[in-house]
Coordinates of C-alpha atoms in Angstrom, one line a residue:
Chain A
X25 CA -33.3 -16.4 -2.2
X26 CA -34.0 -14.5 -6.3
X27 CA -32.0 -17.6 -7.4
X28 CA -30.1 -14.9 -10.1
X29 CA -26.7 -15.8 -10.9
X30 CA -24.3 -13.1 -9.3
X31 CA -21.4 -15.2 -9.0
X32 CA -20.7 -17.4 -12.6
X33 CA -16.8 -19.3 -12.6
X34 CA -16.0 -21.3 -15.4
X35 CA -13.6 -23.6 -16.5
X36 CA -10.8 -21.1 -14.3
X37 CA -7.3 -22.2 -14.6
X38 CA -4.3 -20.2 -12.7
X39 CA -0.9 -21.6 -12.7
X40 CA 1.3 -20.0 -10.1
X41 CA 5.4 -19.8 -10.9
X42 CA 7.5 -21.4 -7.8
X43 CA 10.3 -18.5 -7.0
X44 CA 12.7 -21.4 -7.3
X45 CA 13.5 -23.4 -10.5
X46 CA 10.2 -21.4 -11.5
X47 CA 8.5 -24.6 -11.9
X48 CA 4.2 -24.1 -12.9
X49 CA 2.2 -25.4 -9.9
X50 CA -1.4 -25.5 -11.0
X51 CA -3.3 -24.0 -8.2
X52 CA -6.9 -23.9 -10.5
X53 CA -7.6 -26.6 -12.0
X54 CA -10.9 -25.9 -14.5
X55 CA -13.0 -24.9 -11.6
X56 CA -16.6 -24.4 -11.8
X57 CA -19.1 -22.2 -9.9
X58 CA -22.5 -20.6 -9.3
X59 CA -23.5 -18.5 -6.3
X60 CA -27.4 -17.1 -6.3
X61 CA -28.4 -14.0 -5.1
X62 CA -28.8 -13.7 -1.5
X63 CA -27.0 -17.2 -0.8
X64 CA -24.4 -17.6 1.9
X65 CA -21.9 -20.0 -0.2
X66 CA -19.1 -21.7 1.9
X67 CA -16.0 -22.3 -0.4
X68 CA -14.0 -25.3 1.6
X69 CA -11.6 -27.5 0.9
X70 CA -7.7 -28.2 2.5
X71 CA -4.9 -26.1 2.5
X72 CA -3.8 -25.4 -0.7
X73 CA -6.8 -26.2 -2.3
X74 CA -7.3 -22.5 -4.4
X75 CA -9.7 -21.3 -1.6
X76 CA -8.2 -18.2 -1.5
X77 CA -6.5 -18.4 -4.8
X78 CA -10.4 -18.6 -6.2
X79 CA -11.5 -15.5 -4.0
X80 CA -8.6 -13.2 -5.2
X81 CA -9.3 -13.9 -8.8
X82 CA -12.9 -13.0 -8.4
X83 CA -11.6 -9.4 -6.7
X84 CA -9.6 -9.2 -9.5
X85 CA -6.0 -9.4 -7.3
X86 CA -5.1 -11.4 -9.1
X87 CA -5.6 -12.6 -13.1
X88 CA -7.2 -16.0 -14.2
X89 CA -4.8 -17.8 -17.1
X90 CA -8.2 -19.0 -18.5
X91 CA -11.7 -18.9 -18.0
X92 CA -14.4 -16.9 -17.5
X93 CA -16.3 -14.8 -15.0
X94 CA -19.0 -12.8 -14.6
X95 CA -19.3 -10.8 -11.1
X96 CA -23.0 -9.0 -11.5
X97 CA -22.8 -9.3 -14.6
X98 CA -19.2 -7.1 -15.2
X99 CA -15.5 -8.9 -15.2
X100 CA -13.4 -9.3 -12.0
X101 CA -12.0 -5.9 -10.9
X102 CA -14.1 -4.0 -13.0
X103 CA -14.7 -0.4 -10.7
X104 CA -18.2 -0.1 -11.2
X105 CA -18.8 -3.9 -9.7
X106 CA -16.1 -4.0 -6.9
X107 CA -18.0 -0.5 -5.4
X108 CA -20.8 -3.5 -4.9
X109 CA -18.2 -5.3 -3.4
X110 CA -16.7 -6.0 0.5
X111 CA -13.8 -8.1 1.2
X112 CA -12.1 -9.5 4.7
X113 CA -8.7 -10.7 3.6
X114 CA -7.8 -13.7 5.4
X115 CA -5.6 -12.9 8.9
X116 CA -5.8 -8.9 8.2
X117 CA -2.8 -6.8 9.3
X118 CA -4.5 -3.1 8.0
X119 CA -3.2 0.3 9.1
X120 CA -1.1 -0.3 12.9
X121 CA -0.8 3.7 12.8
X122 CA -4.4 4.0 12.6
X123 CA -7.5 3.7 15.1
X124 CA -11.1 2.5 14.5
X125 CA -12.5 5.1 13.3
X126 CA -9.4 6.2 11.5
X127 CA -9.4 3.2 9.1
X128 CA -12.6 2.9 8.5
X129 CA -13.1 6.5 7.4
X130 CA -10.2 5.8 4.9
X131 CA -12.1 2.6 3.1
X132 CA -15.1 4.6 2.5
X133 CA -12.5 7.4 1.4
X134 CA -11.8 5.2 -1.4
X135 CA -15.1 4.4 -2.2
X136 CA -15.8 8.1 -2.7
X137 CA -18.4 8.0 -0.2
X138 CA -19.5 11.5 1.4
X139 CA -17.4 11.8 4.1
X140 CA -20.5 13.6 6.9
X141 CA -22.7 10.4 5.8
X142 CA -20.1 7.9 6.0
X143 CA -19.2 9.3 9.7
X144 CA -22.2 7.9 10.8
X145 CA -22.8 5.1 9.2
X146 CA -19.2 4.0 10.8
X147 CA -19.9 4.5 13.9
X148 CA -23.0 2.3 13.6
X149 CA -20.5 -0.2 11.9
X150 CA -18.6 -0.3 15.5
X151 CA -21.3 -0.8 17.3
X152 CA -22.8 -3.4 14.8
X153 CA -19.6 -5.4 15.1
X154 CA -19.4 -5.2 18.8
X155 CA -16.3 -2.8 19.2
X156 CA -16.7 -0.6 21.8
X157 CA -16.8 2.8 21.7
X158 CA -13.7 3.7 23.6
X159 CA -11.7 1.6 20.9
X160 CA -12.4 3.3 18.5
X161 CA -10.1 6.4 19.0
X162 CA -7.0 3.8 19.7
X163 CA -4.6 2.8 17.8
X164 CA -5.0 -0.9 16.0
X165 CA -1.5 -2.0 17.4
X166 CA -3.4 -2.5 20.8
X167 CA -6.4 -4.5 19.2
X168 CA -6.7 -8.1 20.0
X169 CA -6.5 -10.9 17.0
X170 CA -10.4 -10.8 17.5
X171 CA -11.3 -7.2 17.2
X172 CA -9.2 -6.6 14.1
X173 CA -11.1 -9.6 12.6
X174 CA -14.3 -7.7 13.3
X175 CA -12.8 -4.4 12.1
X176 CA -12.5 -6.2 9.2
X177 CA -15.7 -6.8 8.7
X178 CA -16.7 -3.5 9.5
X179 CA -14.7 -2.7 6.8
X180 CA -15.6 -4.6 4.5
X181 CA -19.3 -3.4 4.6
X182 CA -18.3 0.6 5.1
X183 CA -20.1 0.7 1.4
X184 CA -23.5 -1.4 1.9
X185 CA -22.1 -4.5 -0.4
X186 CA -24.5 -6.1 -2.6
X187 CA -21.7 -9.5 -2.5
X188 CA -19.3 -9.9 0.3
X189 CA -16.3 -11.8 0.0
X190 CA -14.6 -13.6 3.4
X191 CA -11.6 -15.4 3.8
X192 CA -11.2 -17.0 6.5
X193 CA -13.3 -14.5 8.6
X194 CA -13.7 -17.3 11.8
X195 CA -9.6 -17.8 11.7
X196 CA -8.0 -17.1 14.7
X197 CA -11.0 -16.0 16.9
X198 CA -11.8 -17.3 20.4
X199 CA -15.7 -19.0 20.5
X200 CA -17.1 -16.2 21.7
X201 CA -15.7 -14.0 19.1
X202 CA -17.0 -16.7 16.8
X203 CA -20.3 -16.9 18.0
X204 CA -20.3 -13.2 17.4
X205 CA -19.3 -13.1 13.5
X206 CA -21.5 -16.1 13.4
X207 CA -24.4 -13.5 14.2
X208 CA -23.2 -10.9 12.2
X209 CA -23.3 -12.9 9.3
X210 CA -26.7 -14.9 10.2
X211 CA -28.1 -10.5 10.6
X212 CA -26.3 -9.7 6.9
X213 CA -28.1 -13.1 5.2
X214 CA -31.6 -11.9 6.2
X215 CA -30.4 -8.9 4.9
X216 CA -30.4 -10.4 1.4
X217 CA -26.7 -10.2 1.0
X218 CA -25.0 -12.9 -0.9
X219 CA -21.9 -13.9 1.3
X220 CA -18.4 -16.1 -0.4
X221 CA -16.8 -17.1 2.5
X222 CA -13.8 -19.6 2.5
X223 CA -13.5 -21.9 5.6
X224 CA -11.8 -24.7 7.3
X225 CA -14.2 -24.3 10.5
X226 CA -17.4 -26.9 10.0
X227 CA -19.5 -26.3 12.9
X228 CA -19.2 -22.3 11.4
X229 CA -20.1 -23.1 7.8
X230 CA -23.0 -25.5 8.9
X231 CA -24.7 -22.9 11.1
X232 CA -24.2 -20.1 8.2
X233 CA -24.3 -21.4 4.8
X234 CA -26.7 -22.1 2.6
X235 CA -24.6 -24.1 0.2
X236 CA -21.1 -25.4 0.0
X237 CA -18.9 -26.5 -2.3
X238 CA -15.5 -28.9 -1.6
X239 CA -12.2 -27.6 -3.4
X240 CA -9.3 -29.9 -4.0
X241 CA -6.7 -29.9 -5.8
X242 CA -7.9 -25.9 -7.5
X243 CA -11.4 -28.4 -8.7
X244 CA -14.4 -27.9 -7.2
X245 CA -15.0 -31.8 -6.4
X246 CA -18.7 -31.2 -4.9
X247 CA -21.5 -28.9 -4.3
X248 CA -24.5 -29.4 -2.3
X249 CA -27.1 -27.1 0.0
X250 CA -26.2 -27.1 3.6
X251 CA -30.2 -29.0 4.1
X252 CA -29.3 -31.8 2.3
X253 CA -26.5 -32.5 4.3
X254 CA -27.1 -32.2 7.8
X255 CA -30.9 -31.7 7.8
X256 CA -30.6 -29.1 10.2
X257 CA -28.5 -31.1 12.7
X258 CA -24.9 -31.1 14.2
X259 CA -22.3 -30.7 12.0
X260 CA -20.7 -34.3 11.9
X261 CA -22.9 -35.2 8.8
X262 CA -21.2 -32.0 7.3
X263 CA -17.7 -33.1 8.4
X264 CA -18.6 -36.8 7.3
X265 CA -19.7 -35.5 3.2
X266 CA -16.4 -33.3 3.1
X267 CA -13.9 -36.0 4.5
X268 CA -16.1 -38.4 1.5
X269 CA -15.9 -36.2 -1.2
X270 CA -11.7 -35.1 -0.5
X271 CA -11.7 -39.0 0.2
X272 CA -13.2 -39.8 -3.1
X273 CA -11.4 -37.0 -5.0
X274 CA -8.2 -38.4 -3.9
X275 CA -8.5 -41.9 -5.4
X276 CA -9.9 -40.3 -8.5
X277 CA -6.9 -38.5 -8.4
X278 CA -4.7 -41.6 -8.1
X279 CA -6.6 -43.5 -11.2
X280 CA -6.3 -40.2 -13.0
X281 CA -2.0 -40.1 -12.8
Chain B
X28 CA -14.1 13.8 -7.9
X29 CA -14.2 10.5 -6.3
X30 CA -11.3 9.8 -7.7
X31 CA -9.2 12.4 -6.7
X32 CA -10.8 11.5 -2.8
X33 CA -9.2 7.9 -3.1
X34 CA -5.8 9.8 -3.7
X35 CA -6.3 12.3 -1.3
X36 CA -7.3 9.2 1.0
X37 CA -4.5 7.0 0.4
X38 CA -1.8 9.9 0.5
X39 CA -3.3 11.2 4.0
X40 CA -3.2 7.5 5.4
X41 CA 0.2 7.4 4.2
X42 CA 1.0 11.1 5.4
X43 CA -0.7 9.5 8.7
X44 CA 2.0 6.6 9.0
X45 CA 5.1 8.5 8.3
X46 CA 4.9 11.2 10.9
X47 CA 3.5 8.6 13.3
X48 CA 6.9 6.6 13.1
X49 CA 9.9 7.5 15.5
X50 CA 12.8 6.9 13.2
X51 CA 12.0 10.2 11.6
X52 CA 11.7 12.4 15.7
X53 CA 14.9 10.4 16.0
X54 CA 16.2 11.5 13.0
X55 CA 14.9 15.0 13.2
X56 CA 17.0 15.1 16.3
X57 CA 19.6 13.9 15.1
X58 CA 19.5 16.8 12.4
X59 CA 19.1 19.4 14.9
X60 CA 21.9 18.2 17.0
X61 CA 24.3 18.3 14.0
X62 CA 23.2 21.7 12.5
X63 CA 24.3 22.8 16.6
X64 CA 27.6 21.8 15.6
X65 CA 27.9 24.5 13.0
X66 CA 28.3 26.4 16.7
X67 CA 31.1 25.0 17.5
X68 CA 32.4 24.9 13.8
X69 CA 31.6 28.6 13.3
X70 CA 33.5 29.4 16.0
X71 CA 36.6 28.7 15.3
X72 CA 36.1 31.1 12.5
X73 CA 37.0 35.0 11.9
X74 CA 33.6 36.8 11.9
X75 CA 31.8 33.4 9.7
X76 CA 30.1 32.3 12.2
X77 CA 26.9 32.6 10.4
X78 CA 28.2 31.4 7.3
X79 CA 28.9 28.1 8.5
X80 CA 26.0 27.5 10.3
X81 CA 23.7 28.1 7.4
X82 CA 26.0 25.9 5.2
X83 CA 26.2 23.3 7.4
X84 CA 22.5 23.1 8.2
X85 CA 21.3 23.5 4.6
X86 CA 23.6 20.5 4.2
X87 CA 22.7 18.4 7.1
X88 CA 18.7 19.2 6.3
X89 CA 19.9 18.2 2.2
X90 CA 21.7 14.9 3.8
X91 CA 19.3 13.8 6.8
X92 CA 16.1 14.7 4.4
X93 CA 17.7 12.5 1.6
X94 CA 18.2 9.7 3.7
X95 CA 14.7 9.8 5.4
X96 CA 13.6 10.2 1.9
X97 CA 15.3 7.2 0.7
X98 CA 14.3 5.1 3.5
X99 CA 10.7 5.5 3.4
X100 CA 10.1 6.4 -0.2
X101 CA 11.7 2.6 -0.9
X102 CA 9.3 0.8 1.6
X103 CA 6.6 2.3 0.2
X104 CA 4.6 0.0 -1.7
X105 CA 6.7 -2.8 -0.5
X106 CA 5.5 -2.3 3.0
X107 CA 1.6 -2.3 1.6
X108 CA 2.6 -5.7 0.3
X109 CA 4.1 -7.4 3.4
X110 CA 1.7 -6.3 5.6
X111 CA -1.3 -7.3 3.1
X112 CA -2.8 -3.5 3.5
X113 CA -2.8 -3.9 -0.3
X114 CA -6.1 -6.2 -0.4
X115 CA -8.2 -3.7 1.3
X116 CA -7.0 -1.3 -1.5
X117 CA -7.4 -3.0 -4.4
X118 CA -9.9 -5.0 -3.6
X119 CA -12.0 -1.3 -3.7
X120 CA -12.5 0.8 -7.0
X121 CA -8.9 2.1 -6.6
X122 CA -6.9 2.5 -9.8
X123 CA -2.9 2.4 -9.6
X124 CA -2.0 5.7 -10.4
X125 CA -4.3 6.6 -7.8
X126 CA -2.8 4.7 -5.1
X127 CA 0.9 5.9 -6.4
X128 CA 0.4 9.2 -6.5
X129 CA -1.5 9.1 -3.0
X130 CA 1.8 7.1 -1.9
X131 CA 4.2 9.9 -2.9
X132 CA 2.1 13.4 -2.0
X133 CA 1.7 11.9 1.3
X134 CA 5.6 11.2 1.5
X135 CA 6.2 14.0 -0.8
X136 CA 4.0 16.0 2.6
X137 CA 5.3 14.3 5.8
X138 CA 9.0 15.8 3.3
X139 CA 7.3 18.9 3.3
X140 CA 7.1 19.0 6.5
X141 CA 10.5 18.0 8.0
X142 CA 12.0 20.6 5.5
X143 CA 10.2 23.3 6.9
X144 CA 11.1 21.9 11.1
X145 CA 14.4 21.7 10.1
X146 CA 14.6 25.4 8.7
X147 CA 13.0 26.5 11.2
X148 CA 15.4 25.1 13.9
X149 CA 18.5 26.8 11.4
X150 CA 16.8 30.3 11.4
X151 CA 15.7 30.3 15.4
X152 CA 19.2 28.3 16.1
X153 CA 21.4 31.3 13.4
X154 CA 18.7 34.1 15.4
X155 CA 19.9 32.6 18.9
X156 CA 24.0 33.1 17.7
X157 CA 23.3 36.4 16.6
X158 CA 20.4 38.4 17.6
X159 CA 22.0 41.5 15.4
X160 CA 22.1 39.3 12.5
X161 CA 19.7 41.3 10.2
X162 CA 17.9 37.4 9.3
X163 CA 14.9 39.0 7.6
X164 CA 16.8 40.1 4.6
X165 CA 18.4 36.7 4.3
X166 CA 15.3 35.0 4.7
X167 CA 14.1 35.0 1.1
X168 CA 17.1 33.7 0.0
X169 CA 17.6 30.6 2.5
X170 CA 13.6 30.2 1.5
X171 CA 14.6 29.8 -2.0
X172 CA 17.9 27.3 -1.3
X173 CA 15.3 25.4 1.3
X174 CA 13.1 24.8 -1.9
X175 CA 15.7 23.5 -4.2
X176 CA 16.6 21.0 -1.5
X177 CA 13.0 20.4 -1.2
X178 CA 13.0 19.9 -5.1
X179 CA 15.8 17.5 -5.0
X180 CA 14.4 15.4 -2.3
X181 CA 10.9 15.4 -4.2
X182 CA 12.6 13.8 -7.2
X183 CA 15.0 11.7 -4.9
X184 CA 11.8 10.3 -3.5
X185 CA 9.8 9.4 -6.9
X186 CA 13.4 6.9 -7.8
X187 CA 12.6 5.5 -5.0
X188 CA 8.5 5.2 -5.2
X189 CA 9.5 3.9 -8.9
X190 CA 11.7 1.2 -7.5
X191 CA 9.8 0.3 -4.8
X192 CA 7.2 -0.6 -7.2
X193 CA 9.2 -3.5 -8.5
X194 CA 11.7 -4.3 -6.4
X195 CA 12.9 -5.3 -2.6
X196 CA 13.6 -2.4 -0.4
X197 CA 17.6 -3.2 -0.5
X198 CA 17.6 -3.3 -4.0
X199 CA 15.8 0.0 -4.1
X200 CA 18.0 1.3 -1.4
X201 CA 20.7 0.7 -4.0
X202 CA 19.5 1.8 -7.1
X203 CA 18.0 5.3 -5.4
X204 CA 21.1 6.3 -3.8
X205 CA 23.1 5.3 -7.0
X206 CA 21.2 7.4 -9.7
X207 CA 21.2 10.1 -6.7
X208 CA 25.3 9.8 -6.5
X209 CA 25.6 10.3 -10.2
X210 CA 23.2 12.9 -10.4
X211 CA 26.0 14.8 -8.3
X212 CA 28.9 14.1 -10.1
X213 CA 26.7 16.5 -13.0
X214 CA 28.9 18.1 -15.3
X215 CA 32.2 15.8 -14.0
X216 CA 30.5 13.1 -16.2
X217 CA 30.8 15.2 -19.4
X218 CA 34.6 15.9 -18.6
X219 CA 35.2 12.1 -18.0
X220 CA 33.6 11.6 -21.2
X221 CA 36.0 14.0 -23.3
X222 CA 38.1 12.8 -21.7
X223 CA 37.8 8.8 -22.1
X224 CA 39.7 7.2 -25.0
X225 CA 36.7 4.5 -25.4
X226 CA 33.8 5.5 -27.7
X227 CA 32.0 3.2 -25.8
X228 CA 32.2 4.2 -22.3
X229 CA 32.0 7.4 -23.9
X230 CA 28.8 7.5 -25.1
X231 CA 27.6 5.8 -22.2
X232 CA 29.2 8.4 -19.4
X233 CA 27.7 11.4 -21.9
X234 CA 23.8 9.9 -22.1
X235 CA 24.0 9.4 -18.5
X236 CA 24.4 13.4 -17.8
X237 CA 22.2 14.2 -20.0
X238 CA 19.4 11.4 -19.3
X239 CA 19.8 12.4 -15.4
X240 CA 18.7 15.6 -13.7
X241 CA 21.7 18.0 -13.3
X242 CA 22.1 17.9 -9.5
X243 CA 25.0 19.3 -9.1
X244 CA 23.7 22.6 -10.7
X245 CA 20.9 22.8 -8.5
X246 CA 23.7 22.5 -5.6
X247 CA 25.6 25.1 -6.8
X248 CA 22.1 27.2 -7.6
X249 CA 21.3 26.8 -3.8
X250 CA 24.8 27.6 -3.2
X251 CA 24.4 31.3 -5.0
X252 CA 21.3 32.0 -3.1
X253 CA 22.9 31.4 0.2
X254 CA 25.5 34.6 -1.0
X255 CA 22.2 35.9 -1.8
X256 CA 23.4 35.9 -5.3
X257 CA 20.2 36.0 -7.9
X258 CA 20.7 32.5 -9.7
X259 CA 20.2 32.5 -14.0
X260 CA 16.7 32.3 -14.5
X261 CA 17.1 30.4 -17.7
X262 CA 19.3 27.5 -15.8
X263 CA 16.7 27.4 -12.8
X264 CA 14.2 26.9 -15.1
X265 CA 15.3 24.7 -17.2
X266 CA 16.4 22.3 -14.2
X267 CA 13.0 23.5 -12.2
X268 CA 10.9 21.8 -15.5
X269 CA 13.7 18.9 -16.0
X270 CA 13.4 17.9 -12.6
X271 CA 9.3 18.5 -12.7
X272 CA 9.2 16.5 -16.1
X273 CA 11.0 13.9 -14.5
X274 CA 9.4 12.8 -11.1
X275 CA 6.1 12.9 -13.9
X276 CA 7.5 10.0 -15.7
X277 CA 8.9 8.6 -13.1
X278 CA 5.7 8.2 -11.3
X279 CA 3.8 7.4 -14.6
X280 CA 5.9 4.1 -15.1
X281 CA 5.8 3.2 -11.2
X282 CA 1.9 3.0 -11.8
X283 CA 2.2 1.3 -15.5
X284 CA 3.9 -1.6 -13.4
X285 CA 1.5 -1.2 -10.5
X286 CA -0.7 -1.8 -12.8
X287 CA 0.5 -4.8 -14.3
X288 CA 1.8 -6.6 -11.1
X289 CA -0.6 -9.3 -9.3
X290 CA -1.4 -10.0 -5.4
X291 CA -1.1 -13.1 -4.3

């Protein structure tokens, strides 16, 4: 790991305005975090902690109210930076009318990649995520959730990204699907990709991540390396750490209030 | 080149989505069946069979084409948001105008295809009813009339695209249909304005007349074409350039609106 910071977030704030009564709800509250090149960083937190919002702001899909972000030396949404980024959204639906081949071609064209070259690359990607050849030309409405998730990972890799953002990549997958995704992530890690992912599934995080951040009510309440938490043992230590930090924050939060 | 590539990729995706939708075929079959009613209506007239089939056919193409345009156009952006496929697009180096233009071009291609298919069906029907009818002499005029129908549909599509960037599909349908309808009132608006005693009403009515393209004028020229009468080039080029400018303006506004939005 080279240690160069590729994602830096400082003092990030984001409010959401509720549809009813137009009440402002704080989603991100002075968030700070740093991710280094080649690192697999897991962002954990209970539902509504602000994990998905953080990813969306980093990608330029949402605008922060305040704060500074540095992504590969530029601001989120910068097109030269987006060319170096891959993204798998949470519960991907994609285009049910397209086949896997057509969808990957579509994703490649959005990056402006050479069609002939990307065609070969896309076939390799399909193999890599374990989508059998006979499925490549079938429309996506025939796919299972696990297959869509694999295809989602494949589309996030069409541009051979430097940083990969994965929002709940294991959600809804059966144990075999989760194992497959873990293996794909491990290979990507070996290739030196920086992986930033949100997850609830602590066993997977324990196995794949180098470092984790725990979010609660829009703040980063803890950041630690997996090696220091579980020391290569079961995910139980991570679970205890996670629960302790969230509980600690809850108690601290009560005092703050 | 890269910018065009992304626009064309979005256009191709939108085109595929539209032509793979079975509802489109249901509309097409429905349009063909109504056009065939022209044979029955034509047989009730004396020596005007072809005229009636032609008029009915063109009206059906305009109306069914319009319905397809309104209902697909108004969900153009909404569907991407609803199915969360918008994240796939805007997490990549795609600008708002590439997205809007791509969506518009994709659906426009589908509408051109459907209009051409309905037009071909109409020509085939005329030929079947009266093989002696000199259809080849009539084809350029019919083609011109179809072109004007298409121009109107592309205008309606631009309105639908604009509203779909910030409004729900139901509201977009209401807004688009209202503008389409008002556009067809044409010079009646000006007459109403002249008749009105209220100064405010006068201003509003004449304002709408001058702001919206005169779709009634377009329909008039279309009718003239079916009678093989060459339209006034001056009026035709004025209407065409007005509508094209309108389409460009609406798409530009849609891109600006889309640029400002967030994708929660």
